[in-house]
Coordinates of C-alpha atoms in Angstrom, one line a residue:
Chain Y
N1 CA 121.5 147.0 115.9
A2 CA 121.2 148.8 119.3
G3 CA 117.3 148.5 119.0
V4 CA 115.4 151.0 121.1
T5 CA 117.6 153.2 123.3
Q6 CA 116.4 155.6 126.0
T7 CA 118.2 158.3 128.0
P8 CA 118.5 159.1 130.9
K9 CA 118.0 155.8 132.8
F10 CA 117.2 157.7 136.0
Q11 CA 116.1 161.3 136.7
V12 CA 114.9 163.3 139.7
L13 CA 113.0 166.5 139.1
K14 CA 111.5 169.1 141.3
T15 CA 107.8 170.1 140.8
G16 CA 107.6 172.6 138.0
Q17 CA 110.8 171.7 136.3
S18 CA 110.9 170.7 132.6
M19 CA 112.9 168.0 130.9
T20 CA 113.0 165.8 127.8
L21 CA 113.2 162.1 127.8
Q22 CA 115.1 160.8 124.8
C23 CA 114.2 157.8 122.6
A24 CA 115.9 156.5 119.5
Q25 CA 115.7 153.4 117.4
D26 CA 117.9 152.1 114.6
M27 CA 115.5 149.6 113.1
N28 CA 113.8 152.0 110.7
H29 CA 110.5 151.4 112.4
E30 CA 107.7 153.8 111.3
Y31 CA 105.7 153.6 114.5
M32 CA 107.0 154.8 117.9
S33 CA 105.3 155.3 121.2
W34 CA 105.6 156.3 124.8
Y35 CA 104.2 154.4 127.7
R36 CA 104.2 154.9 131.4
Q37 CA 104.2 152.0 133.9
D38 CA 102.9 152.5 137.4
P39 CA 102.5 149.9 140.2
G40 CA 99.3 147.9 139.9
M41 CA 98.5 149.2 136.5
G42 CA 99.2 148.0 133.0
L43 CA 101.4 150.0 130.6
R44 CA 99.4 153.1 129.5
L45 CA 100.0 154.8 126.2
I46 CA 100.9 158.5 126.4
H47 CA 101.6 159.5 122.8
Y48 CA 102.4 157.7 119.6
S49 CA 103.7 158.5 116.1
V50 CA 103.0 156.7 112.9
G51 CA 105.8 158.4 111.0
A52 CA 108.0 161.5 110.9
G53 CA 105.9 164.6 111.4
I54 CA 102.8 162.7 112.6
T55 CA 101.9 162.3 116.2
D56 CA 98.7 161.5 118.1
Q57 CA 97.5 161.3 121.7
G58 CA 97.1 158.1 123.6
E59 CA 95.3 157.2 126.8
V60 CA 97.1 159.6 129.2
P61 CA 98.5 162.6 127.2
N62 CA 98.0 165.4 129.6
G63 CA 101.2 167.1 130.8
Y64 CA 103.3 165.6 128.0
N65 CA 104.4 166.9 124.5
V66 CA 106.0 165.0 121.7
S67 CA 107.3 165.7 118.2
R68 CA 108.8 163.5 115.5
S69 CA 111.2 165.2 113.1
T70 CA 113.1 162.1 112.1
T71 CA 112.2 158.4 111.8
E72 CA 114.8 157.5 114.4
D73 CA 114.0 159.9 117.3
F74 CA 110.8 160.4 119.4
P75 CA 111.5 162.7 122.4
L76 CA 109.0 163.1 125.2
R77 CA 108.8 166.5 126.9
L78 CA 107.5 167.3 130.3
L79 CA 106.8 171.1 130.4
S80 CA 106.1 171.4 134.1
A81 CA 106.7 168.3 136.1
A82 CA 104.2 167.2 138.7
P83 CA 104.5 164.4 141.4
S84 CA 101.8 162.5 139.5
Q85 CA 104.3 162.0 136.7
T86 CA 106.5 160.0 138.9
S87 CA 106.7 156.7 136.9
V88 CA 108.8 154.5 134.7
Y89 CA 108.6 155.5 131.1
F90 CA 109.1 153.2 128.2
C91 CA 109.5 154.0 124.5
A92 CA 108.5 151.3 122.0
S93 CA 108.7 151.0 118.2
K94 CA 107.3 148.7 115.5
T95 CA 107.0 148.5 111.8
A96 CA 104.0 149.9 110.0
G97 CA 103.0 146.4 108.8
G98 CA 103.7 144.5 112.0
N99 CA 102.0 144.3 115.3
E100 CA 104.8 143.4 117.7
Q101 CA 106.3 146.3 119.6
F102 CA 109.9 146.4 120.8
F103 CA 110.6 148.3 124.0
G104 CA 113.5 150.3 125.3
P105 CA 115.1 149.8 128.7
G106 CA 113.1 152.6 130.4
T107 CA 113.6 155.8 132.3
R108 CA 112.7 155.9 136.0
L109 CA 111.5 159.5 136.8
T110 CA 110.9 160.8 140.2
V111 CA 109.2 164.2 140.7
L112 CA 109.6 165.7 144.2
Chain G
E15 CA 84.9 148.4 127.8
D16 CA 88.0 146.7 126.5
Q17 CA 89.8 145.0 129.3
V18 CA 92.7 142.6 130.0
T19 CA 93.1 140.7 133.3
Q20 CA 96.0 138.5 134.3
S21 CA 96.0 135.9 137.0
P22 CA 97.5 135.1 139.4
E23 CA 99.2 138.4 140.4
A24 CA 102.2 136.4 141.7
L25 CA 103.3 132.8 141.5
R26 CA 106.0 130.9 143.3
L27 CA 107.1 127.6 141.8
Q28 CA 109.8 125.1 142.7
E29 CA 112.3 124.4 139.9
G30 CA 110.7 121.8 137.6
E31 CA 107.1 122.4 138.8
S32 CA 105.1 123.2 135.7
S33 CA 102.2 125.7 135.8
S34 CA 100.2 128.1 133.7
L35 CA 99.6 131.8 133.7
N36 CA 96.2 133.2 132.6
C37 CA 95.3 136.3 130.5
S38 CA 91.6 136.8 130.0
Y39 CA 90.4 139.6 127.7
T40 CA 87.2 141.4 126.8
V41 CA 87.6 143.4 123.6
S42 CA 85.3 144.6 120.8
G43 CA 87.6 143.1 118.2
L44 CA 91.0 141.3 118.5
R45 CA 93.8 142.0 116.1
G46 CA 96.4 140.1 118.2
L47 CA 97.4 139.0 121.6
F48 CA 101.0 139.4 122.8
W49 CA 103.1 138.0 125.6
Y50 CA 106.1 139.8 127.0
R51 CA 108.7 139.0 129.7
Q52 CA 109.9 141.8 131.9
D53 CA 112.9 141.5 134.2
P54 CA 113.3 144.0 137.1
G55 CA 114.6 147.4 135.9
K56 CA 114.3 146.4 132.2
G57 CA 111.9 146.9 129.4
P58 CA 109.4 144.3 128.2
E59 CA 110.9 141.7 126.0
F60 CA 108.6 140.3 123.2
L61 CA 107.9 136.6 123.4
F62 CA 104.8 135.6 121.3
T63 CA 102.0 136.8 119.1
L64 CA 98.8 134.9 118.8
Y65 CA 96.1 135.9 116.3
S66 CA 93.3 133.4 116.3
A67 CA 91.6 130.9 118.6
G68 CA 93.4 127.5 118.6
E69 CA 96.7 129.0 117.8
E70 CA 99.8 127.9 119.8
K71 CA 103.4 129.1 119.9
E72 CA 106.4 127.6 121.7
K73 CA 109.8 128.8 122.8
E74 CA 112.0 126.6 125.0
R75 CA 110.0 125.9 128.2
L76 CA 107.2 128.3 127.3
K77 CA 104.0 127.6 125.3
A78 CA 101.3 130.2 124.6
T79 CA 97.8 129.2 123.6
L80 CA 94.7 131.3 122.7
T81 CA 90.9 130.8 123.0
K82 CA 88.2 133.3 122.2
K83 CA 88.2 134.6 125.7
E84 CA 91.7 134.0 127.2
S85 CA 95.3 133.0 126.6
F86 CA 97.5 130.8 128.7
L87 CA 101.2 130.8 129.1
H88 CA 102.3 127.3 130.0
I89 CA 105.7 127.0 131.7
T90 CA 107.1 123.4 131.6
A91 CA 109.8 122.4 134.1
P92 CA 110.7 126.0 134.9
K93 CA 114.2 127.1 136.0
P94 CA 115.2 129.9 138.3
E95 CA 116.2 132.0 135.2
D96 CA 112.5 132.0 134.1
S97 CA 111.7 134.2 137.1
A98 CA 110.3 137.5 135.8
T99 CA 107.1 139.4 135.3
Y100 CA 105.0 138.1 132.3
L101 CA 102.8 140.7 130.6
C102 CA 99.9 140.1 128.3
A103 CA 98.6 142.7 125.9
V104 CA 95.9 142.8 123.2
L105 CA 95.8 144.9 120.1
T106 CA 92.2 145.8 119.3
T107 CA 90.6 146.7 116.1
S108 CA 89.5 150.1 117.6
G109 CA 91.8 152.7 116.2
T110 CA 95.4 152.7 114.9
Y111 CA 97.3 152.0 118.1
K112 CA 95.0 150.5 120.7
Y113 CA 97.1 148.2 122.8
I114 CA 95.7 147.2 126.2
F115 CA 98.1 145.7 128.7
G116 CA 97.4 143.6 131.7
T117 CA 99.1 144.2 135.0
G118 CA 101.3 141.1 134.8
T119 CA 102.1 138.0 136.7
R120 CA 105.2 138.0 138.9
L121 CA 106.8 134.6 138.6
K122 CA 109.4 133.4 141.1
V123 CA 111.1 130.0 140.4
L124 CA 112.9 128.6 143.4
A125 CA 116.0 126.4 143.1

């Protein structure tokens, strides 16, 4: 099993550009989520999904969109990037009945 | 307000010098407490889950314990390869997906 995979590993955007961060998992986990990690702050939840076709907002959802058309994939879209979105983004997944989350390797995003 | 605080922010140990990391929490209801290890440029790696006060979990040189207000990650005779950031998180009973993460403790073990 590859676990949770994320692409790209690094990305530089200009203000106003759009992009999609990809996340996939091969563990058949029902729950998937996106976090951002900033210096001096704990991981903060952006959006999560409890299954295909079902998404919900987390703590810091503004500026981000998600959709979940398959169990395996959970892309995160930035429609108009802002410097405040410069961060490291992690995707995580878990089973519906479990509590332990498993994280991907992260995407480091810089918005100029 | 639900909150997780980790201390110290950073810790330097000599190889073999045992110590403990602290995770204190204030939550309305605890569903579980988690410890993760994070290496630079990598994602958090799951270590332990604790569910109730008095519970303990061990893995190699690491032992995690839980009380009603805090958790400790004890590191016995650490080695340089134990150097990493250790994250604590709690899952609360508020909502479906309410994980609260601490800011972590950066551990450096010197040879």
